[in-house]
Amino acid sequence: MEDFSALRYMWAQAQTLGMVTPIDLIPQLADPKDLYRLLRPVSARTAHTDDLHETVEA
């Protein structure tokens, strides 16, 4: 409980001093169901989409 009280106090002081800046913690994804897209390397992403296109064309 002491930690929460300290954090709450520090938050209030930071707000008073104008030190609080909101940030986006959730990325904007083209496909929200593909949660691992940001973790995959770019080369793996393009390889995955190339495989997908080959499967669709066949």
XYZ file of C-alpha atoms in Angstrom:
58
model
C 0.000 0.000 0.000
C 2.912 2.332 0.677
C 4.180 1.983 -2.911
C 0.762 2.879 -4.326
C 0.524 5.927 -2.074
C 4.003 7.059 -3.127
C 3.170 6.604 -6.815
C -0.093 8.487 -6.401
C 1.738 11.349 -4.669
C 4.430 11.458 -7.363
C 1.751 11.428 -10.093
C -0.069 14.352 -8.469
C 3.184 16.324 -8.142
C 4.148 15.616 -11.757
C 0.714 16.803 -12.919
C 1.054 19.963 -10.843
C 4.451 20.718 -12.399
C 3.209 19.972 -15.934
C 5.531 17.007 -16.355
C 2.827 14.594 -17.524
C 2.676 13.763 -21.228
C 0.271 11.112 -22.525
C 1.823 8.455 -24.768
C 0.359 5.737 -26.984
C 1.091 2.318 -25.530
C -1.010 0.327 -27.970
C 0.260 0.321 -31.572
C -2.068 0.920 -34.501
C -2.099 -2.347 -36.462
C -3.486 -2.938 -39.938
C -4.783 -6.324 -38.733
C -5.516 -6.248 -34.972
C -5.833 -10.054 -34.922
C -2.179 -10.448 -36.031
C -0.583 -9.657 -32.666
C 2.867 -10.972 -33.636
C 3.268 -8.801 -36.765
C 5.415 -6.227 -34.967
C 7.650 -8.929 -33.488
C 8.418 -10.684 -36.785
C 11.433 -9.365 -38.711
C 10.605 -7.566 -41.956
C 12.160 -10.347 -44.061
C 9.939 -12.940 -42.362
C 6.887 -10.762 -42.975
C 7.585 -10.473 -46.698
C 8.418 -14.186 -46.953
C 5.141 -15.010 -45.230
C 3.115 -12.836 -47.603
C 5.000 -14.242 -50.625
C 4.116 -17.791 -49.525
C 0.529 -16.719 -49.068
C 0.351 -15.240 -52.582
C 1.845 -18.416 -54.086
C -0.754 -20.525 -52.267
C -3.618 -18.329 -53.458
C -2.384 -18.332 -57.077
C -1.980 -22.142 -57.178
